[in-house]
Short mmCIF file of C-alpha atoms in Angstrom, two decimals:
data_model
loop_
_atom_site.label_atom_id
_atom_site.label_comp_id
_atom_site.label_asym_id
_atom_site.label_seq_id
_atom_site.Cartn_x
_atom_site.Cartn_y
_atom_site.Cartn_z
CA MET A 1 -125.83 40.66 32.38
CA ALA A 2 -124.04 38.78 29.62
CA LYS A 3 -122.48 35.42 30.46
CA THR A 4 -118.69 35.19 30.16
CA VAL A 5 -117.13 32.62 27.85
CA ILE A 6 -113.39 31.97 27.74
CA VAL A 7 -112.38 30.59 24.36
CA GLY A 8 -109.31 28.42 23.94
CA MET A 9 -107.52 30.34 21.18
CA SER A 10 -104.88 28.42 19.20
CA GLY A 11 -104.11 30.99 16.52
CA GLY A 12 -106.07 29.00 13.94
CA VAL A 13 -109.21 29.83 12.01
CA ASP A 14 -111.47 27.44 13.94
CA SER A 15 -110.95 28.95 17.40
CA SER A 16 -111.04 32.43 15.83
CA ALA A 17 -114.47 31.70 14.32
CA ALA A 18 -115.65 30.20 17.62
CA ALA A 19 -114.83 33.47 19.40
CA LEU A 20 -116.53 35.47 16.64
CA LEU A 21 -119.73 33.43 16.80
CA LEU A 22 -119.96 33.63 20.59
CA LYS A 23 -119.53 37.41 20.51
CA LYS A 24 -122.29 37.67 17.88
CA GLN A 25 -124.49 35.59 20.21
CA GLY A 26 -124.09 38.21 22.94
CA TYR A 27 -121.58 36.57 25.24
CA ASN A 28 -118.79 38.44 26.99
CA VAL A 29 -115.87 36.71 25.23
CA ILE A 30 -112.26 36.40 26.44
CA GLY A 31 -109.48 34.70 24.47
CA LEU A 32 -107.02 32.42 26.25
CA PHE A 33 -103.93 31.09 24.46
CA MET A 34 -102.37 27.89 25.80
CA LEU A 35 -98.65 27.16 25.52
CA ASN A 36 -97.97 23.41 25.73
CA TRP A 37 -94.44 23.12 24.42
CA GLU A 38 -91.30 25.11 25.14
CA GLU A 39 -88.33 24.67 22.84
CA THR A 40 -85.76 24.71 25.62
CA ASP A 41 -83.51 22.18 23.90
CA GLY A 42 -84.17 23.06 20.27
CA ARG A 43 -85.73 19.69 19.51
CA GLY A 44 -89.35 20.81 19.47
CA ALA A 45 -91.07 22.67 16.69
CA CYS A 46 -94.26 24.45 17.81
CA ASN A 47 -94.81 27.84 16.23
CA ALA A 48 -95.99 29.28 19.53
CA ASP A 49 -94.83 32.87 19.00
CA ALA A 50 -96.40 33.11 15.53
CA ASP A 51 -99.63 31.51 16.76
CA PHE A 52 -99.89 33.88 19.73
CA ALA A 53 -99.34 36.83 17.38
CA ASP A 54 -102.33 35.59 15.34
CA VAL A 55 -104.39 35.33 18.54
CA GLN A 56 -103.50 38.95 19.34
CA ARG A 57 -104.55 40.08 15.85
CA VAL A 58 -107.86 38.20 15.98
CA CYS A 59 -108.73 39.38 19.47
CA GLY A 60 -107.85 42.93 18.44
CA ALA A 61 -110.21 42.72 15.47
CA LEU A 62 -112.96 41.30 17.69
CA GLU A 63 -112.25 43.87 20.41
CA ILE A 64 -112.00 41.23 23.12
CA PRO A 65 -109.34 40.81 25.84
CA TYR A 66 -106.84 37.97 25.63
CA TYR A 67 -104.39 36.21 27.92
CA SER A 68 -101.92 33.34 27.72
CA VAL A 69 -101.23 30.47 30.09
CA ASN A 70 -98.31 28.03 30.17
CA PHE A 71 -99.09 24.33 30.64
CA SER A 72 -95.84 23.00 29.17
CA LYS A 73 -94.86 21.21 32.40
CA GLN A 74 -98.23 19.47 32.64
CA TYR A 75 -97.95 18.55 28.96
CA GLN A 76 -94.50 17.04 29.49
CA ASP A 77 -95.66 15.07 32.54
CA ARG A 78 -99.09 13.94 31.34
CA VAL A 79 -98.82 13.68 27.54
CA PHE A 80 -95.27 13.67 26.21
CA SER A 81 -93.96 11.13 28.75
CA TYR A 82 -96.81 8.81 27.75
CA PHE A 83 -96.01 9.39 24.07
CA LEU A 84 -92.40 8.28 24.61
CA SER A 85 -93.27 5.27 26.79
CA GLU A 86 -95.73 3.97 24.19
CA TYR A 87 -93.15 4.22 21.40
CA LYS A 88 -90.61 2.45 23.58
CA ALA A 89 -93.18 -0.34 24.00
CA GLY A 90 -93.50 -0.67 20.21
CA ARG A 91 -96.99 0.83 20.10
CA THR A 92 -98.40 3.78 18.14
CA PRO A 93 -99.90 6.39 20.51
CA ASN A 94 -102.17 9.31 19.71
CA PRO A 95 -101.03 12.23 21.91
CA ASP A 96 -103.85 14.51 20.67
CA VAL A 97 -106.43 12.29 22.39
CA LEU A 98 -104.57 12.45 25.69
CA CYS A 99 -103.96 16.20 25.35
CA ASN A 100 -107.71 16.83 25.25
CA ARG A 101 -108.35 14.95 28.50
CA GLU A 102 -105.18 15.86 30.39
CA ILE A 103 -104.71 19.49 29.27
CA LYS A 104 -107.48 21.22 27.29
CA PHE A 105 -110.40 19.87 29.32
CA GLY A 106 -108.29 19.43 32.46
CA PRO A 107 -106.00 22.23 33.73
CA PHE A 108 -106.99 24.61 30.92
CA ARG A 109 -110.73 24.32 31.63
CA GLU A 110 -110.15 24.61 35.38
CA TYR A 111 -107.97 27.69 34.89
CA ALA A 112 -110.59 29.32 32.67
CA LEU A 113 -113.35 28.70 35.21
CA SER A 114 -111.12 30.05 37.98
CA MET A 115 -110.93 33.31 35.99
CA GLY A 116 -114.68 33.68 36.51
CA ALA A 117 -115.94 32.20 33.25
CA ASP A 118 -119.47 30.86 33.07
CA PHE A 119 -118.49 28.66 30.12
CA VAL A 120 -115.39 27.41 28.31
CA ALA A 121 -115.40 27.03 24.52
CA THR A 122 -113.09 25.59 21.86
CA GLY A 123 -113.03 25.41 18.08
CA HIS A 124 -113.56 21.64 17.94
CA TYR A 125 -115.92 20.31 15.28
CA CYS A 126 -118.45 18.53 17.49
CA GLY A 127 -121.60 19.27 19.40
CA ILE A 128 -122.72 18.89 23.00
CA ASP A 129 -126.00 18.19 24.77
CA HIS A 130 -126.24 19.24 28.43
CA SER A 131 -129.85 18.12 29.00
CA GLY A 132 -131.05 15.89 31.83
CA GLY A 133 -128.03 16.54 34.01
CA ARG A 134 -125.79 14.58 31.62
CA HIS A 135 -123.27 15.73 29.04
CA ARG A 136 -123.36 13.99 25.67
CA LEU A 137 -120.74 14.49 22.97
CA LEU A 138 -122.50 14.89 19.61
CA LYS A 139 -121.19 14.41 16.08
CA ALA A 140 -120.48 17.53 14.05
CA ALA A 141 -122.71 18.47 11.13
CA ASP A 142 -119.61 18.37 8.89
CA ALA A 143 -118.80 14.65 8.94
CA ASN A 144 -115.48 15.25 7.17
CA LYS A 145 -114.27 17.48 10.01
CA ASP A 146 -115.91 15.73 12.97
CA GLN A 147 -113.38 15.62 15.84
CA THR A 148 -115.22 13.49 18.37
CA TYR A 149 -112.61 10.75 17.80
CA PHE A 150 -110.01 12.95 19.52
CA LEU A 151 -112.35 13.66 22.46
CA ASN A 152 -113.23 10.04 23.25
CA GLN A 153 -111.20 10.01 26.49
CA VAL A 154 -112.56 13.28 27.88
CA ARG A 155 -114.52 12.45 31.03
CA GLU A 156 -118.18 13.40 31.08
CA GLU A 157 -117.76 15.76 34.02
CA GLN A 158 -115.02 17.62 32.11
CA LEU A 159 -117.65 18.61 29.52
CA ASP A 160 -119.75 20.49 32.07
CA LYS A 161 -119.90 24.22 31.17
CA VAL A 162 -118.30 23.54 27.75
CA LEU A 163 -119.55 25.01 24.46
CA PHE A 164 -118.68 23.96 20.90
CA PRO A 165 -119.82 26.83 18.64
CA LEU A 166 -118.79 25.13 15.37
CA ALA A 167 -121.08 22.11 15.81
CA ASP A 168 -123.37 22.96 12.90
CA LEU A 169 -120.93 24.60 10.49
CA PRO A 170 -118.95 23.16 7.57
CA LYS A 171 -115.31 24.22 7.33
CA SER A 172 -116.02 26.29 4.22
CA GLU A 173 -118.56 28.38 6.16
CA VAL A 174 -116.10 28.86 9.02
CA ARG A 175 -113.48 30.28 6.66
CA LYS A 176 -116.10 32.46 4.98
CA LEU A 177 -117.20 33.88 8.33
CA ALA A 178 -113.61 34.65 9.29
CA GLU A 179 -112.95 36.35 5.94
CA GLU A 180 -116.15 38.43 6.01
CA ASN A 181 -115.23 39.70 9.46
CA GLY A 182 -111.63 40.53 8.62
CA LEU A 183 -109.96 37.96 10.81
CA ALA A 184 -106.25 37.44 10.11
CA THR A 185 -106.56 33.65 10.30
CA ALA A 186 -109.23 33.31 7.59
CA GLU A 187 -106.87 31.68 5.08
CA LYS A 188 -104.36 30.23 7.53
CA LYS A 189 -103.45 26.64 6.72
CA ASP A 190 -104.74 24.02 9.16
CA SER A 191 -102.09 22.57 11.43
CA THR A 192 -101.38 18.88 10.86
CA GLY A 193 -99.47 16.23 12.75
CA ILE A 194 -98.17 16.55 16.28
CA CYS A 195 -97.47 20.05 17.61
CA PHE A 196 -94.11 19.34 19.21
CA ILE A 197 -92.75 17.74 16.04
CA GLY A 198 -94.15 20.20 13.51
CA GLU A 199 -92.77 20.05 9.99
CA ARG A 200 -89.48 18.41 10.91
CA ASN A 201 -88.51 14.80 10.25
CA PHE A 202 -90.35 12.48 12.64
CA ARG A 203 -87.57 9.91 12.77
CA LYS A 204 -84.93 12.52 13.55
CA PHE A 205 -87.10 13.98 16.30
CA LEU A 206 -87.72 10.62 17.94
CA GLN A 207 -84.04 9.67 17.79
CA GLY A 208 -83.35 12.61 20.11
CA TYR A 209 -85.30 10.83 22.85
CA ILE A 210 -85.22 7.09 22.09
CA PRO A 211 -82.10 5.38 20.71
CA ALA A 212 -82.79 3.53 17.47
CA LYS A 213 -82.23 -0.22 17.54
CA PRO A 214 -81.91 -1.75 14.04
CA GLY A 215 -83.08 -5.31 13.42
CA LYS A 216 -84.30 -7.79 10.84
CA ILE A 217 -87.25 -7.42 8.47
CA VAL A 218 -88.80 -10.87 8.07
CA THR A 219 -91.73 -12.26 6.08
CA LEU A 220 -94.44 -14.25 7.83
CA ASP A 221 -92.96 -17.46 6.40
CA GLY A 222 -89.59 -16.69 7.99
CA GLU A 223 -87.51 -15.22 5.15
CA THR A 224 -85.24 -12.30 6.09
CA VAL A 225 -85.64 -9.64 3.39
CA GLY A 226 -84.03 -6.56 4.89
CA GLU A 227 -83.15 -4.53 7.97
CA HIS A 228 -85.30 -2.00 9.81
CA ILE A 229 -83.90 1.08 11.55
CA GLY A 230 -85.95 0.69 14.74
CA LEU A 231 -89.44 -0.74 15.39
CA MET A 232 -90.72 2.58 16.72
CA TYR A 233 -90.51 4.14 13.25
CA TYR A 234 -93.01 1.76 11.64
CA THR A 235 -96.79 1.50 11.86
CA ILE A 236 -99.06 -1.42 11.03
CA GLY A 237 -100.13 -1.24 7.38
CA GLN A 238 -97.24 1.04 6.41
CA ARG A 239 -96.21 0.81 2.76
CA LYS A 240 -93.58 3.49 2.32
CA GLY A 241 -90.13 3.63 3.88
CA LEU A 242 -89.50 -0.11 4.05
CA ASP A 243 -86.73 0.08 1.40
CA LEU A 244 -87.65 -3.33 -0.02
CA GLY A 245 -88.13 -2.22 -3.63
CA GLY A 246 -87.00 -4.87 -6.07
CA LYS A 247 -87.36 -7.72 -3.59
CA ARG A 248 -89.50 -10.41 -5.24
CA GLY A 249 -89.85 -8.28 -8.37
CA GLU A 250 -91.91 -5.17 -8.87
CA GLU A 251 -95.35 -6.79 -8.69
CA GLY A 252 -97.20 -6.05 -5.47
CA ARG A 253 -96.34 -3.83 -2.51
CA TRP A 254 -94.76 -4.59 0.83
CA PHE A 255 -96.74 -3.97 4.02
CA THR A 256 -95.79 -3.85 7.69
CA VAL A 257 -98.01 -6.44 9.37
CA LYS A 258 -96.58 -7.11 12.83
CA LYS A 259 -93.87 -6.14 15.33
CA ASN A 260 -92.00 -8.49 17.66
CA LEU A 261 -90.54 -6.24 20.33
CA GLU A 262 -88.90 -9.05 22.30
CA ASN A 263 -86.81 -10.20 19.33
CA ASN A 264 -86.72 -6.79 17.58
CA ILE A 265 -88.23 -8.17 14.35
CA LEU A 266 -90.43 -6.30 11.88
CA TYR A 267 -92.75 -8.63 9.97
CA VAL A 268 -93.89 -7.77 6.46
CA SER A 269 -96.11 -9.19 3.73
CA HIS A 270 -95.66 -8.84 -0.04
CA GLY A 271 -98.71 -8.18 -2.19
CA ASP A 272 -101.16 -9.94 0.13
CA GLU A 273 -102.95 -7.55 2.49
CA GLY A 274 -104.81 -10.43 4.13
CA PRO A 275 -102.54 -10.51 7.23
CA LEU A 276 -103.53 -6.92 7.98
CA TYR A 277 -107.19 -7.80 8.51
CA SER A 278 -108.44 -8.70 11.98
CA ARG A 279 -111.79 -9.83 13.33
CA ALA A 280 -111.76 -8.32 16.84
CA CYS A 281 -109.73 -6.42 19.41
CA ARG A 282 -109.56 -5.94 23.16
CA VAL A 283 -109.56 -2.46 24.66
CA SER A 284 -108.71 -0.98 28.05
CA ASN A 285 -109.08 2.43 29.70
CA LEU A 286 -112.74 2.57 28.75
CA ASN A 287 -114.36 5.98 29.04
CA TRP A 288 -118.11 6.51 28.57
CA ILE A 289 -119.59 9.93 27.81
CA GLY A 290 -123.25 10.37 28.75
CA TYR A 291 -123.84 6.67 28.16
CA MET A 292 -124.44 3.68 30.45
CA PRO A 293 -123.36 0.56 28.55
CA ARG A 294 -125.00 -2.81 28.93
CA SER A 295 -122.77 -5.84 29.45
CA SER A 296 -123.06 -6.54 25.73
CA PHE A 297 -124.37 -4.26 22.98
CA GLU A 298 -124.03 -3.37 19.31
CA CYS A 299 -123.01 0.02 17.96
CA SER A 300 -120.56 1.46 15.42
CA ALA A 301 -116.89 2.27 15.92
CA LYS A 302 -113.83 3.91 14.40
CA PHE A 303 -110.29 2.62 14.85
CA ARG A 304 -108.59 5.66 13.34
CA TYR A 305 -109.58 9.24 12.57
CA ARG A 306 -111.71 9.79 9.44
CA GLN A 307 -112.40 6.10 9.04
CA PRO A 308 -116.06 5.45 8.19
CA GLU A 309 -117.94 3.99 11.14
CA GLN A 310 -117.90 0.19 11.32
CA GLY A 311 -120.45 -2.14 12.89
CA VAL A 312 -119.24 -3.82 16.10
CA LYS A 313 -120.43 -5.86 19.05
CA VAL A 314 -118.99 -4.75 22.40
CA THR A 315 -118.80 -7.14 25.36
CA LEU A 316 -117.56 -5.75 28.67
CA GLU A 317 -114.99 -7.93 30.45
CA ASN A 318 -112.46 -7.49 33.26
CA GLY A 319 -112.59 -3.72 33.25
CA GLY A 320 -112.12 -3.58 29.49
CA ALA A 321 -114.04 -4.87 26.49
CA LEU A 322 -113.94 -7.34 23.63
CA VAL A 323 -114.86 -5.57 20.39
CA GLU A 324 -115.96 -7.94 17.61
CA PHE A 325 -116.14 -6.55 14.07
CA ALA A 326 -119.10 -7.07 11.75
CA GLU A 327 -116.58 -7.00 8.87
CA PRO A 328 -112.81 -7.68 9.04
CA GLN A 329 -110.88 -4.47 9.70
CA ARG A 330 -107.57 -3.42 8.13
CA ALA A 331 -104.54 -2.32 10.18
CA VAL A 332 -106.16 -2.04 13.61
CA THR A 333 -103.20 -0.91 15.73
CA GLU A 334 -102.27 -1.40 19.38
CA GLY A 335 -101.97 1.90 21.23
CA GLN A 336 -104.58 3.63 19.07
CA TYR A 337 -108.23 4.06 20.11
CA ALA A 338 -111.46 2.23 19.43
CA VAL A 339 -114.12 4.95 19.55
CA PHE A 340 -117.82 4.05 19.82
CA TYR A 341 -120.85 5.78 18.28
CA ASP A 342 -124.61 5.66 17.92
CA GLU A 343 -126.55 7.58 15.28
CA THR A 344 -125.90 11.03 16.74
CA ALA A 345 -123.26 10.82 19.48
CA CYS A 346 -119.81 9.63 20.47
CA LEU A 347 -120.37 7.17 23.31
CA GLY A 348 -116.73 7.05 24.40
CA GLY A 349 -113.77 4.82 23.67
CA GLY A 350 -110.78 2.83 24.87
CA VAL A 351 -107.15 2.03 24.08
CA ILE A 352 -106.58 -0.94 21.75
CA GLU A 353 -104.52 -3.44 23.76
CA GLU A 354 -104.72 -6.58 21.61
CA VAL A 355 -105.66 -7.25 18.01
CA ILE A 356 -107.34 -10.61 17.33
CA PHE A 357 -106.94 -12.22 13.89
#
C-alpha cells in the first residue's frame, strides 16, 4: 500500500513541483494549504485567496485531494508578536526563520500527521538525511536557492517524517517540470519579502503598529548631519533612504553603522565602510540539527541569506556562543541569525545578540 504524504502547498511553483515529484514516485499525495495571515484590519497584504486558487488548480491537474488549515492565530502569537517586539527593541528580525519552527514544522506538521500522513513534505530547497536515528539538514544541490538558512531554528525532532523533494533540483528544472506537466504555477513569480507586508510600503505598514519616533542622525565623530524618521526603519549597512545627499559633497556614500536606542540616535559613516566590519559576535538561542558540538570548534557560517559561507571559530559559553570570524565581516546585525555549516549540512544556528568590533 502506498505511503501517504501531505505536501504543504503555498500556491507557488516549488510546492507544486514537490507534489508532482512525490506523485511520480508512487506516494499517495494530499495537498494542504496553510493560511497564516487574515486581513481583518486591512493592514496586511497576503494574497491568500489567489494563492489558494492556484493550489486548487494544481491539485486538480495532479488529481490529488486538497484541504486548507488556518494557523493565523498561532502566527500572530508566535511569529508576528516577536517581529514587532524585535523592531521595538531596535533590532532587525527574520520572521521567516521563526515561521518555519513555530508554524510550518510545528502546528502544521502535527496537523498533517494527525490526518494520517506517513510523511510531511514542503517545497524547500534543501535535503534531509534520516539515517542512524538522527535527522540532518543537508544543503541543496542548487547553491543559489539553498534555503537551509531559514530552517536553522527548526528542532531536529521536528524534521522526523519530513521529505524535501527538491533537494537535488535546480530552479530551472523545477519550472520545466511544472510546465511539462501543465501546472498553472509554472511561470508564477516567486514571492519575495514578508508575507503579511507584501508589495506595500514597509514603513507605512510598520507605522500602523509601532509609532515612529524621529531623532538625530549623527556621525561617529559626533556631528549631527540630519534627522531619522524612527530607528526601526533602518538596518545596519543601509545606503538608501538616509536623505543625506549633498552632505559633505557628492564623493562617497553614507552608511548606517549603529543604532543607539536609549538616546534615539542613528549613527552613520560617510565613504568609509570600515565601521561596518566586525571581528566576532555572540549568539543566543542555539539550535543544533543532527550535530553534537564540542566546546570549541571550527566550521563555516552565514550571517544573512545568500551570503557565501565564511570561516569561523565557535566557542560555547553560558548557554550561547562566541563566534570569531576568520575574516572581518560586513554589517553583521543584531536580531539576525548566525547559521553554521560543514561541507554538506546545516549544523544549526543562533540569534545574533552582540556584534564585536
